[in-house]
Amino acid sequence: MRCPFCGNIDTQVKDSRPAEDHVSIRRRRFCPACGGRFTTYERVQLRDLVVIKTSGRREDFDRDKLERSIRIALQKRPIDPERVDQMISGVVRRLESLGETDIQSKQIGEIVMETLARIDTVAYVRFASVYKNFQAADDFDKFVSELRPGTQPEK
């Protein structure tokens, strides 16, 4: 593992233990070249996933990108950080267990929205506003009215 301080590639593991989510390993590392200490996390990856964007462009699946978008949707919401980590791991496991290495970005968005809807409706609406590319307040109004069965949007 490359040292983030000096770039040395010969670092030593000083301590390993399961991370709080119990799906990754937390490792404390030491760089003998500069004396720097840092932490890394190691996860099991079942398969290399490729995301197919709506434009047809292909890119490697990036767990960190998924995590950032979910955390933005959940920003300032009363959700336990450990629950968020479990949710992200669950989404990734679900994607890996689909049996496909190529996954449409739309499919990822639908899985995330489905999961967010169970956890927090505000985060669900926030994520949907970006995912569905809301352009005006009417888009929000229509979407929220669909969340409440029996109510019709005002015209």
Short mmCIF file of N, CA and C in Angstrom, two decimals, residues 9-69:
data_model
loop_
_atom_site.label_atom_id
_atom_site.label_comp_id
_atom_site.label_asym_id
_atom_site.label_seq_id
_atom_site.Cartn_x
_atom_site.Cartn_y
_atom_site.Cartn_z
N ILE A 9 6.14 2.76 -1.39
CA ILE A 9 5.23 1.63 -1.61
C ILE A 9 5.44 0.50 -0.61
N ASP A 10 6.42 0.64 0.26
CA ASP A 10 6.74 -0.42 1.22
C ASP A 10 6.27 -0.02 2.62
N THR A 11 4.95 -0.10 2.87
CA THR A 11 4.42 0.24 4.19
C THR A 11 4.12 -1.04 4.97
N GLN A 12 4.02 -0.90 6.28
CA GLN A 12 3.82 -2.06 7.15
C GLN A 12 2.47 -1.98 7.85
N VAL A 13 1.82 -3.13 7.99
CA VAL A 13 0.56 -3.21 8.73
C VAL A 13 0.91 -3.37 10.21
N LYS A 14 0.39 -2.48 11.05
CA LYS A 14 0.66 -2.53 12.49
C LYS A 14 -0.50 -3.16 13.26
N ASP A 15 -1.73 -3.01 12.74
CA ASP A 15 -2.89 -3.55 13.44
C ASP A 15 -4.00 -3.81 12.43
N SER A 16 -4.69 -4.94 12.57
CA SER A 16 -5.85 -5.27 11.73
C SER A 16 -6.99 -5.67 12.63
N ARG A 17 -8.19 -5.20 12.30
CA ARG A 17 -9.38 -5.61 13.03
C ARG A 17 -10.60 -5.38 12.16
N PRO A 18 -11.69 -6.07 12.45
CA PRO A 18 -12.90 -5.83 11.66
C PRO A 18 -13.38 -4.39 11.85
N ALA A 19 -13.86 -3.79 10.78
CA ALA A 19 -14.43 -2.46 10.89
C ALA A 19 -15.79 -2.55 11.56
N GLU A 20 -16.37 -1.41 11.90
CA GLU A 20 -17.65 -1.40 12.60
C GLU A 20 -18.76 -2.09 11.83
N ASP A 21 -18.68 -2.05 10.49
CA ASP A 21 -19.75 -2.66 9.69
C ASP A 21 -19.59 -4.17 9.55
N HIS A 22 -18.47 -4.72 10.00
CA HIS A 22 -18.16 -6.15 9.95
C HIS A 22 -18.17 -6.72 8.53
N VAL A 23 -18.05 -5.87 7.52
CA VAL A 23 -17.90 -6.35 6.15
C VAL A 23 -16.58 -5.87 5.55
N SER A 24 -15.78 -5.21 6.37
CA SER A 24 -14.48 -4.78 5.90
C SER A 24 -13.46 -4.92 7.04
N ILE A 25 -12.19 -4.84 6.67
CA ILE A 25 -11.10 -4.93 7.63
C ILE A 25 -10.43 -3.56 7.72
N ARG A 26 -10.25 -3.08 8.93
CA ARG A 26 -9.58 -1.81 9.17
C ARG A 26 -8.12 -2.13 9.49
N ARG A 27 -7.20 -1.50 8.76
CA ARG A 27 -5.79 -1.74 8.99
C ARG A 27 -5.08 -0.43 9.30
N ARG A 28 -4.32 -0.42 10.40
CA ARG A 28 -3.46 0.71 10.73
C ARG A 28 -2.11 0.41 10.11
N ARG A 29 -1.60 1.37 9.37
CA ARG A 29 -0.34 1.16 8.66
C ARG A 29 0.69 2.19 9.08
N PHE A 30 1.97 1.81 8.88
CA PHE A 30 3.11 2.65 9.23
C PHE A 30 4.07 2.69 8.05
N CYS A 31 4.58 3.87 7.76
CA CYS A 31 5.56 4.01 6.68
C CYS A 31 6.95 4.15 7.31
N PRO A 32 7.86 3.19 7.07
CA PRO A 32 9.20 3.30 7.65
C PRO A 32 10.03 4.43 7.03
N ALA A 33 9.66 4.87 5.84
CA ALA A 33 10.44 5.93 5.17
C ALA A 33 10.22 7.29 5.82
N CYS A 34 8.96 7.64 6.09
CA CYS A 34 8.68 8.98 6.63
C CYS A 34 8.10 8.95 8.05
N GLY A 35 7.76 7.75 8.54
CA GLY A 35 7.19 7.64 9.88
C GLY A 35 5.70 7.91 9.95
N GLY A 36 5.07 8.12 8.80
CA GLY A 36 3.64 8.42 8.77
C GLY A 36 2.79 7.22 9.15
N ARG A 37 1.64 7.50 9.77
CA ARG A 37 0.68 6.47 10.11
C ARG A 37 -0.64 6.79 9.43
N PHE A 38 -1.31 5.77 8.91
CA PHE A 38 -2.59 5.98 8.23
C PHE A 38 -3.42 4.71 8.32
N THR A 39 -4.70 4.85 8.00
CA THR A 39 -5.64 3.74 8.09
C THR A 39 -6.16 3.40 6.70
N THR A 40 -6.28 2.11 6.43
CA THR A 40 -6.90 1.66 5.18
C THR A 40 -8.03 0.69 5.53
N TYR A 41 -8.94 0.53 4.59
CA TYR A 41 -10.04 -0.42 4.74
C TYR A 41 -10.02 -1.38 3.57
N GLU A 42 -10.24 -2.65 3.85
CA GLU A 42 -10.21 -3.69 2.83
C GLU A 42 -11.58 -4.38 2.82
N ARG A 43 -12.17 -4.53 1.63
CA ARG A 43 -13.48 -5.17 1.48
C ARG A 43 -13.39 -6.33 0.50
N VAL A 44 -14.28 -7.26 0.66
CA VAL A 44 -14.39 -8.36 -0.31
C VAL A 44 -15.13 -7.81 -1.53
N GLN A 45 -14.61 -8.10 -2.68
CA GLN A 45 -15.26 -7.71 -3.93
C GLN A 45 -15.53 -8.98 -4.71
N LEU A 46 -16.82 -9.29 -4.88
CA LEU A 46 -17.18 -10.54 -5.54
C LEU A 46 -16.86 -10.53 -7.03
N ARG A 47 -17.09 -9.41 -7.67
CA ARG A 47 -16.81 -9.32 -9.10
C ARG A 47 -16.58 -7.85 -9.48
N ASP A 48 -15.91 -7.64 -10.59
CA ASP A 48 -15.70 -6.29 -11.09
C ASP A 48 -16.94 -5.86 -11.85
N LEU A 49 -17.58 -4.82 -11.38
CA LEU A 49 -18.80 -4.33 -12.01
C LEU A 49 -18.49 -3.19 -12.95
N VAL A 50 -19.24 -3.13 -14.05
CA VAL A 50 -19.12 -2.04 -15.01
C VAL A 50 -20.49 -1.38 -15.12
N VAL A 51 -20.51 -0.06 -15.00
CA VAL A 51 -21.75 0.70 -15.10
C VAL A 51 -21.91 1.19 -16.53
N ILE A 52 -23.10 0.94 -17.08
CA ILE A 52 -23.41 1.43 -18.43
C ILE A 52 -24.30 2.65 -18.25
N LYS A 53 -23.77 3.82 -18.59
CA LYS A 53 -24.49 5.07 -18.44
C LYS A 53 -25.59 5.18 -19.49
N THR A 54 -26.52 6.13 -19.29
CA THR A 54 -27.62 6.30 -20.24
C THR A 54 -27.11 6.71 -21.62
N SER A 55 -25.93 7.35 -21.65
CA SER A 55 -25.34 7.74 -22.93
C SER A 55 -24.70 6.55 -23.65
N GLY A 56 -24.60 5.40 -22.95
CA GLY A 56 -23.96 4.24 -23.53
C GLY A 56 -22.51 4.10 -23.11
N ARG A 57 -21.98 5.16 -22.48
CA ARG A 57 -20.59 5.13 -22.01
C ARG A 57 -20.46 4.12 -20.87
N ARG A 58 -19.33 3.45 -20.80
CA ARG A 58 -19.09 2.44 -19.76
C ARG A 58 -18.00 2.94 -18.82
N GLU A 59 -18.21 2.69 -17.52
CA GLU A 59 -17.16 3.03 -16.56
C GLU A 59 -17.19 2.02 -15.42
N ASP A 60 -16.05 1.84 -14.79
CA ASP A 60 -15.96 0.91 -13.67
C ASP A 60 -16.85 1.40 -12.53
N PHE A 61 -17.48 0.46 -11.85
CA PHE A 61 -18.31 0.80 -10.70
C PHE A 61 -17.43 1.38 -9.62
N ASP A 62 -17.87 2.47 -9.00
CA ASP A 62 -17.12 3.15 -7.97
C ASP A 62 -17.96 3.23 -6.71
N ARG A 63 -17.64 2.39 -5.74
CA ARG A 63 -18.39 2.36 -4.48
C ARG A 63 -18.37 3.73 -3.80
N ASP A 64 -17.23 4.42 -3.87
CA ASP A 64 -17.12 5.74 -3.24
C ASP A 64 -18.08 6.74 -3.86
N LYS A 65 -18.27 6.67 -5.16
CA LYS A 65 -19.21 7.56 -5.84
C LYS A 65 -20.64 7.29 -5.37
N LEU A 66 -20.99 6.02 -5.26
CA LEU A 66 -22.30 5.63 -4.75
C LEU A 66 -22.47 6.14 -3.32
N GLU A 67 -21.45 5.94 -2.51
CA GLU A 67 -21.51 6.38 -1.11
C GLU A 67 -21.69 7.90 -1.01
N ARG A 68 -20.95 8.65 -1.83
CA ARG A 68 -21.08 10.12 -1.80
C ARG A 68 -22.50 10.56 -2.12
N SER A 69 -23.09 9.97 -3.16
CA SER A 69 -24.43 10.40 -3.56
C SER A 69 -25.47 10.04 -2.49
#
